[in-house]
Amino acid sequence: LKQPVSRLLAAKFGSFLTFGALRSGTESAPGQPTLGQLRDMYRIPKQCPGTKVFGVIGKPVAHSKSPALHNQSFEATGFDACYVPLLVNDLSAFLASPLFGGDSFAGFSVTIPHKEDALACCAVVDPIAKKIGAVNTLVRQPDGTLKGYNTDYSAAIEVIERAYELHLGCERTGTESILCGKTVVVVGAGGAGRGLAFGAVFRGAGKVIVANRNLERARTLAQACGGEAVALSELQSGSVKGDILANTTSLGMYPDSVDDTPMPKEAIRAGGFKVVFDAVYNPLETRLLREAKECGCAQASGLDMFVGQAAQQFELFTGKKARIDVMRRTVLNNM
């Protein structure tokens, strides 16, 4: 762990003082919060010993909008909790530590690269998450153990379904998904890729194709979900055809790879895709989505998926109905 989380939770743990930078740009060390963030985002003045603590586990994690989103949602619903960023290298060691493995932390969001490893850290796993083989939500149980869930898959699939319906100019009738019989091409074979691949299968996709730099990882996922595997280079050549293209990798994310794309524009056009989804939500329109629009494809937003999965997490954490309007507005205000 490399996150000075004690600064963000000073009042929770009984400290009279904490410190931060006066304003952005005047930090004395990387990752130091500003006084405004301590007051408004982490709500130091409202913390008390009974404040529940949640956090997002990842590497990297500094870019995450989850703390802003969840803390504002706690405020909007009157729930006494604080949500913090947690930069973690070794997940099992982190969750076994006295502080983070104890009752002080009531739950966690899990992001890249820990979603598959998190499965082994759970005493109980939701059946769908177990089938997918990845969890993005950990909830502390009354006995102190963790239960794992996956809210990625349903949020991503709902966004893709809506985009496809808009592309066709129709609304869904009945229970059959618009993905039924369609070919879904998933870029990436990590935790998010597993969620989307299985989600497509659950919704009746006719074929799921997994593309990944590491072909063996693609084959492992394809075998698990009953799909096919191709090398990423084959997909990028334009020889792979499909109805939906879904990027679940971090390529294109701010700040390190905003000029990059997992799929050249020519390959999008050659593949005949109708809808292109990008799990990256910062920037709002990635190069992949921009070029997909130029090819006449409908865009499925990573922002909508991010808010959707977070809303489900919030309800698992708190038992309260999520304020999706507050969540979306908060993320947009913090871009």
Short mmCIF file of C-alpha atoms in Angstrom, two decimals:
data_model
loop_
_atom_site.label_atom_id
_atom_site.label_comp_id
_atom_site.label_asym_id
_atom_site.label_seq_id
_atom_site.Cartn_x
_atom_site.Cartn_y
_atom_site.Cartn_z
CA LEU A 1 0.00 0.00 0.00
CA LYS A 2 1.36 3.40 -1.00
CA GLN A 3 -1.64 5.60 -0.23
CA PRO A 4 -1.43 7.87 2.89
CA VAL A 5 -4.99 6.94 3.74
CA SER A 6 -4.61 8.05 7.36
CA ARG A 7 -4.73 11.68 6.18
CA LEU A 8 -8.10 11.09 4.57
CA LEU A 9 -9.55 9.30 7.61
CA ALA A 10 -7.99 11.33 10.40
CA ALA A 11 -11.22 12.14 12.21
CA LYS A 12 -12.55 8.60 11.83
CA PHE A 13 -9.56 7.26 13.76
CA GLY A 14 -9.57 9.98 16.43
CA SER A 15 -6.86 12.33 15.20
CA PHE A 16 -7.24 16.03 15.99
CA LEU A 17 -5.11 17.12 13.04
CA THR A 18 -4.42 16.24 9.43
CA PHE A 19 -2.77 18.20 6.66
CA GLY A 20 -3.09 18.90 2.98
CA ALA A 21 -2.07 21.38 0.33
CA LEU A 22 -3.70 24.80 0.29
CA ARG A 23 -4.66 24.33 -3.33
CA SER A 24 -3.98 22.11 -6.33
CA GLY A 25 -0.45 22.61 -7.62
CA THR A 26 1.06 23.41 -4.22
CA GLU A 27 1.37 19.82 -2.95
CA SER A 28 4.58 19.03 -1.06
CA ALA A 29 4.43 15.36 -2.10
CA PRO A 30 2.76 13.35 -4.88
CA GLY A 31 -0.81 12.34 -4.06
CA GLN A 32 -1.23 14.85 -1.24
CA PRO A 33 -4.88 15.93 -0.94
CA THR A 34 -5.88 19.56 -0.92
CA LEU A 35 -7.70 21.12 2.02
CA GLY A 36 -10.76 21.45 -0.18
CA GLN A 37 -10.72 17.73 -0.97
CA LEU A 38 -10.31 16.82 2.70
CA ARG A 39 -13.29 19.00 3.61
CA ASP A 40 -15.62 18.46 0.65
CA MET A 41 -14.80 15.07 -0.88
CA TYR A 42 -13.64 13.09 2.15
CA ARG A 43 -15.84 15.09 4.55
CA ILE A 44 -13.32 15.18 7.41
CA PRO A 45 -15.53 17.48 9.55
CA LYS A 46 -18.35 14.92 9.49
CA GLN A 47 -16.28 11.81 10.23
CA CYS A 48 -16.60 10.08 13.59
CA PRO A 49 -15.57 6.68 15.01
CA GLY A 50 -18.79 5.14 13.64
CA THR A 51 -18.16 6.28 10.06
CA LYS A 52 -18.01 3.30 7.72
CA VAL A 53 -15.07 3.17 5.32
CA PHE A 54 -15.00 1.91 1.74
CA GLY A 55 -12.33 2.20 -0.93
CA VAL A 56 -11.26 1.46 -4.47
CA ILE A 57 -8.38 -1.01 -4.83
CA GLY A 58 -6.28 -0.72 -7.96
CA LYS A 59 -2.93 -0.04 -9.59
CA PRO A 60 -3.00 2.68 -10.83
CA VAL A 61 -5.78 4.33 -8.85
CA ALA A 62 -5.02 8.08 -8.75
CA HIS A 63 -7.11 8.67 -11.90
CA SER A 64 -10.23 7.04 -10.43
CA LYS A 65 -13.40 9.13 -10.08
CA SER A 66 -14.86 6.57 -7.65
CA PRO A 67 -13.99 8.53 -4.47
CA ALA A 68 -15.73 11.66 -5.77
CA LEU A 69 -18.73 9.66 -6.99
CA HIS A 70 -19.29 7.54 -3.89
CA ASN A 71 -18.57 10.25 -1.32
CA GLN A 72 -21.02 12.62 -2.98
CA SER A 73 -23.57 9.79 -3.08
CA PHE A 74 -23.09 9.13 0.64
CA GLU A 75 -23.73 12.82 1.26
CA ALA A 76 -26.83 12.87 -0.96
CA THR A 77 -28.39 9.88 0.80
CA GLY A 78 -27.36 10.77 4.35
CA PHE A 79 -25.18 7.68 4.76
CA ASP A 80 -22.31 8.06 7.25
CA ALA A 81 -19.35 6.72 5.28
CA CYS A 82 -16.13 7.73 3.56
CA TYR A 83 -14.64 6.24 0.39
CA VAL A 84 -10.89 6.41 -0.29
CA PRO A 85 -8.41 5.47 -3.06
CA LEU A 86 -6.13 2.51 -2.25
CA LEU A 87 -3.04 1.90 -4.38
CA VAL A 88 -2.33 -1.81 -3.87
CA ASN A 89 0.40 -4.08 -5.23
CA ASP A 90 -0.33 -7.38 -3.46
CA LEU A 91 -4.07 -7.83 -2.96
CA SER A 92 -3.99 -10.88 -0.70
CA ALA A 93 -1.42 -9.29 1.63
CA PHE A 94 -3.42 -6.06 1.69
CA LEU A 95 -6.67 -7.79 2.64
CA ALA A 96 -4.87 -9.87 5.27
CA SER A 97 -3.45 -6.80 7.04
CA PRO A 98 -4.95 -5.87 10.45
CA LEU A 99 -6.31 -2.49 9.27
CA PHE A 100 -7.66 -3.23 5.83
CA GLY A 101 -8.69 -6.78 6.63
CA GLY A 102 -10.60 -5.69 9.73
CA ASP A 103 -14.02 -4.28 10.43
CA SER A 104 -12.93 -0.66 9.88
CA PHE A 105 -13.27 -1.22 6.13
CA ALA A 106 -16.80 -2.28 5.20
CA GLY A 107 -16.22 -2.94 1.51
CA PHE A 108 -14.14 -2.31 -1.57
CA SER A 109 -14.45 -1.62 -5.26
CA VAL A 110 -11.83 -3.57 -7.22
CA THR A 111 -10.31 -2.35 -10.46
CA ILE A 112 -7.37 -3.14 -12.77
CA PRO A 113 -5.39 -5.39 -12.28
CA HIS A 114 -6.94 -7.17 -9.27
CA LYS A 115 -10.41 -8.32 -10.39
CA GLU A 116 -9.45 -11.95 -11.00
CA ASP A 117 -7.21 -12.22 -7.92
CA ALA A 118 -10.01 -10.81 -5.75
CA LEU A 119 -12.04 -13.95 -6.35
CA ALA A 120 -9.67 -16.00 -4.20
CA CYS A 121 -9.94 -13.49 -1.35
CA CYS A 122 -13.67 -14.05 -0.86
CA ALA A 123 -15.26 -16.47 1.58
CA VAL A 124 -18.48 -16.31 -0.46
CA VAL A 125 -18.91 -15.38 -4.13
CA ASP A 126 -22.11 -14.44 -5.92
CA PRO A 127 -22.89 -17.30 -8.38
CA ILE A 128 -22.70 -15.08 -11.48
CA ALA A 129 -19.38 -13.57 -10.38
CA LYS A 130 -18.05 -17.07 -9.71
CA LYS A 131 -19.01 -18.17 -13.21
CA ILE A 132 -17.40 -15.06 -14.72
CA GLY A 133 -14.23 -15.63 -12.69
CA ALA A 134 -13.79 -12.02 -11.61
CA VAL A 135 -15.21 -9.70 -8.95
CA ASN A 136 -15.23 -5.91 -8.80
CA THR A 137 -17.09 -5.53 -5.50
CA LEU A 138 -16.19 -6.85 -2.03
CA VAL A 139 -18.64 -6.48 0.85
CA ARG A 140 -17.74 -7.20 4.47
CA GLN A 141 -20.06 -9.80 6.02
CA PRO A 142 -21.21 -9.87 9.68
CA ASP A 143 -18.59 -12.53 10.45
CA GLY A 144 -15.80 -10.32 9.06
CA THR A 145 -15.28 -12.23 5.82
CA LEU A 146 -15.77 -10.80 2.33
CA LYS A 147 -18.44 -11.59 -0.25
CA GLY A 148 -17.62 -10.91 -3.90
CA TYR A 149 -19.90 -9.61 -6.64
CA ASN A 150 -19.51 -8.54 -10.26
CA THR A 151 -21.44 -5.42 -11.28
CA ASP A 152 -19.35 -4.80 -14.40
CA TYR A 153 -21.04 -7.26 -16.69
CA SER A 154 -24.64 -6.11 -16.30
CA ALA A 155 -23.74 -2.40 -16.48
CA ALA A 156 -21.70 -2.86 -19.66
CA ILE A 157 -24.29 -5.03 -21.37
CA GLU A 158 -27.11 -2.58 -20.58
CA VAL A 159 -25.12 0.28 -22.13
CA ILE A 160 -24.39 -1.75 -25.27
CA GLU A 161 -28.02 -2.83 -25.59
CA ARG A 162 -29.21 0.78 -25.37
CA ALA A 163 -26.70 1.91 -27.97
CA TYR A 164 -27.75 -0.87 -30.35
CA GLU A 165 -31.42 0.02 -29.92
CA LEU A 166 -30.64 3.66 -30.72
CA HIS A 167 -28.66 2.56 -33.76
CA LEU A 168 -31.66 0.61 -35.04
CA GLY A 169 -34.14 3.29 -33.97
CA CYS A 170 -36.21 0.90 -31.90
CA GLU A 171 -36.97 0.05 -28.29
CA ARG A 172 -36.79 -3.38 -26.73
CA THR A 173 -40.04 -5.28 -26.42
CA GLY A 174 -40.34 -8.42 -24.35
CA THR A 175 -37.46 -10.07 -22.52
CA GLU A 176 -35.24 -11.07 -25.45
CA SER A 177 -32.05 -9.03 -25.70
CA ILE A 178 -31.21 -7.18 -28.87
CA LEU A 179 -27.84 -8.96 -28.60
CA CYS A 180 -29.50 -12.30 -29.27
CA GLY A 181 -27.75 -13.94 -32.21
CA LYS A 182 -25.23 -11.10 -32.63
CA THR A 183 -21.44 -11.40 -32.82
CA VAL A 184 -19.67 -9.62 -29.96
CA VAL A 185 -15.93 -9.00 -30.22
CA VAL A 186 -14.27 -8.36 -26.84
CA VAL A 187 -10.83 -6.71 -26.69
CA GLY A 188 -9.03 -7.80 -23.54
CA ALA A 189 -9.10 -10.96 -21.44
CA GLY A 190 -8.75 -9.54 -17.93
CA GLY A 191 -11.45 -9.11 -15.31
CA ALA A 192 -13.49 -6.57 -17.28
CA GLY A 193 -13.14 -8.67 -20.44
CA ARG A 194 -14.41 -11.73 -18.61
CA GLY A 195 -17.42 -9.80 -17.36
CA LEU A 196 -18.35 -8.53 -20.80
CA ALA A 197 -17.76 -11.86 -22.57
CA PHE A 198 -19.92 -13.78 -20.12
CA GLY A 199 -22.49 -10.99 -20.08
CA ALA A 200 -22.85 -11.29 -23.85
CA VAL A 201 -23.31 -15.05 -23.51
CA PHE A 202 -25.91 -14.57 -20.75
CA ARG A 203 -27.85 -12.26 -23.11
CA GLY A 204 -27.89 -14.76 -25.96
CA ALA A 205 -25.11 -13.54 -28.24
CA GLY A 206 -24.67 -15.86 -31.21
CA LYS A 207 -20.88 -15.67 -31.07
CA VAL A 208 -18.30 -14.15 -28.72
CA ILE A 209 -14.81 -13.52 -30.04
CA VAL A 210 -12.03 -12.63 -27.59
CA ALA A 211 -9.00 -10.70 -28.87
CA ASN A 212 -5.94 -10.19 -26.70
CA ARG A 213 -2.23 -9.49 -27.08
CA ASN A 214 -1.56 -12.68 -25.14
CA LEU A 215 -3.34 -15.26 -27.26
CA GLU A 216 -3.24 -17.90 -24.52
CA ARG A 217 -5.22 -15.65 -22.19
CA ALA A 218 -7.73 -15.07 -24.99
CA ARG A 219 -8.04 -18.81 -25.51
CA THR A 220 -8.56 -19.44 -21.79
CA LEU A 221 -11.42 -16.94 -21.64
CA ALA A 222 -12.93 -18.10 -24.93
CA GLN A 223 -12.92 -21.69 -23.75
CA ALA A 224 -14.56 -20.70 -20.47
CA CYS A 225 -17.41 -18.78 -22.11
CA GLY A 226 -17.82 -20.95 -25.22
CA GLY A 227 -16.38 -18.37 -27.60
CA GLU A 228 -13.51 -18.06 -30.05
CA ALA A 229 -10.07 -16.53 -29.59
CA VAL A 230 -7.99 -14.42 -31.97
CA ALA A 231 -4.74 -12.54 -31.63
CA LEU A 232 -5.14 -8.79 -31.24
CA SER A 233 -3.06 -8.31 -34.39
CA GLU A 234 -5.60 -10.34 -36.37
CA LEU A 235 -8.42 -8.12 -35.15
CA GLN A 236 -6.42 -5.00 -35.94
CA SER A 237 -5.87 -6.23 -39.51
CA GLY A 238 -9.58 -5.85 -40.23
CA SER A 239 -10.17 -9.54 -40.93
CA VAL A 240 -12.49 -10.10 -37.93
CA LYS A 241 -16.16 -9.26 -38.53
CA GLY A 242 -18.80 -8.57 -35.91
CA ASP A 243 -21.78 -6.54 -34.76
CA ILE A 244 -20.39 -5.14 -31.49
CA LEU A 245 -16.80 -4.23 -30.69
CA ALA A 246 -16.08 -3.84 -26.97
CA ASN A 247 -12.78 -2.56 -25.59
CA THR A 248 -12.21 -3.61 -21.98
CA THR A 249 -8.52 -2.64 -21.78
CA SER A 250 -7.12 0.63 -20.40
CA LEU A 251 -5.68 1.66 -23.77
CA GLY A 252 -6.85 5.20 -24.52
CA MET A 253 -7.11 6.22 -20.85
CA TYR A 254 -6.05 9.62 -19.52
CA PRO A 255 -3.28 10.58 -19.00
CA ASP A 256 -0.90 7.96 -20.38
CA SER A 257 -2.48 6.71 -23.62
CA VAL A 258 -5.12 9.22 -24.76
CA ASP A 259 -3.70 9.19 -28.30
CA ASP A 260 -3.78 5.41 -28.56
CA THR A 261 -6.49 3.03 -29.69
CA PRO A 262 -6.80 -0.77 -29.57
CA MET A 263 -8.41 -0.79 -33.03
CA PRO A 264 -7.40 1.19 -36.14
CA LYS A 265 -10.16 3.14 -37.85
CA GLU A 266 -9.76 1.08 -41.04
CA ALA A 267 -10.28 -2.15 -39.09
CA ILE A 268 -13.46 -0.79 -37.47
CA ARG A 269 -14.86 -0.03 -40.92
CA ALA A 270 -13.69 -3.35 -42.39
CA GLY A 271 -15.19 -5.31 -39.48
CA GLY A 272 -18.69 -4.00 -40.20
CA PHE A 273 -19.39 -3.15 -36.55
CA LYS A 274 -22.67 -1.45 -35.68
CA VAL A 275 -21.85 -0.52 -32.06
CA VAL A 276 -18.49 0.23 -30.45
CA PHE A 277 -18.12 0.23 -26.65
CA ASP A 278 -15.14 1.55 -24.71
CA ALA A 279 -14.83 0.86 -20.97
CA VAL A 280 -12.47 3.84 -20.68
CA TYR A 281 -14.44 6.86 -19.41
CA ASN A 282 -11.64 9.43 -19.11
CA PRO A 283 -11.60 11.06 -21.64
CA LEU A 284 -15.35 10.89 -22.27
CA GLU A 285 -14.77 10.36 -25.99
CA THR A 286 -11.71 8.21 -26.54
CA ARG A 287 -9.96 7.96 -29.87
CA LEU A 288 -11.65 4.59 -30.37
CA LEU A 289 -15.13 6.08 -29.89
CA ARG A 290 -14.36 9.15 -31.99
CA GLU A 291 -13.15 7.08 -34.92
CA ALA A 292 -16.04 4.63 -34.52
CA LYS A 293 -18.48 7.55 -34.88
CA GLU A 294 -16.64 8.64 -38.01
CA CYS A 295 -17.24 5.13 -39.37
CA GLY A 296 -20.98 5.43 -38.72
CA CYS A 297 -21.03 3.24 -35.59
CA ALA A 298 -23.14 3.94 -32.52
CA GLN A 299 -21.09 4.76 -29.43
CA ALA A 300 -21.57 2.94 -26.13
CA SER A 301 -20.11 5.12 -23.38
CA GLY A 302 -17.68 4.00 -20.71
CA LEU A 303 -19.11 6.76 -18.52
CA ASP A 304 -22.56 5.16 -18.56
CA MET A 305 -21.06 1.78 -17.73
CA PHE A 306 -18.95 3.28 -14.92
CA VAL A 307 -21.95 4.98 -13.34
CA GLY A 308 -24.11 1.87 -13.78
CA GLN A 309 -21.68 -0.48 -12.06
CA ALA A 310 -21.04 2.07 -9.32
CA ALA A 311 -24.77 2.44 -8.65
CA GLN A 312 -25.05 -1.32 -8.13
CA GLN A 313 -22.00 -1.24 -5.85
CA PHE A 314 -23.46 1.61 -3.82
CA GLU A 315 -26.63 -0.38 -3.20
CA LEU A 316 -24.61 -3.43 -2.15
CA PHE A 317 -22.51 -1.25 0.20
CA THR A 318 -25.36 0.69 1.80
CA GLY A 319 -28.68 -1.03 1.16
CA LYS A 320 -29.93 2.32 -0.16
CA LYS A 321 -31.14 3.25 -3.64
CA ALA A 322 -28.41 4.97 -5.63
CA ARG A 323 -28.89 8.51 -6.91
CA ILE A 324 -27.73 7.96 -10.48
CA ASP A 325 -28.28 11.62 -11.36
CA VAL A 326 -25.92 12.66 -8.56
CA MET A 327 -23.34 10.07 -9.61
CA ARG A 328 -23.29 11.10 -13.25
CA ARG A 329 -23.15 14.81 -12.45
CA THR A 330 -20.32 14.27 -9.97
CA VAL A 331 -18.18 12.36 -12.47
CA LEU A 332 -18.73 15.00 -15.16
CA ASN A 333 -17.88 17.79 -12.72
CA ASN A 334 -14.62 16.03 -11.81
CA MET A 335 -13.37 15.32 -15.32
#
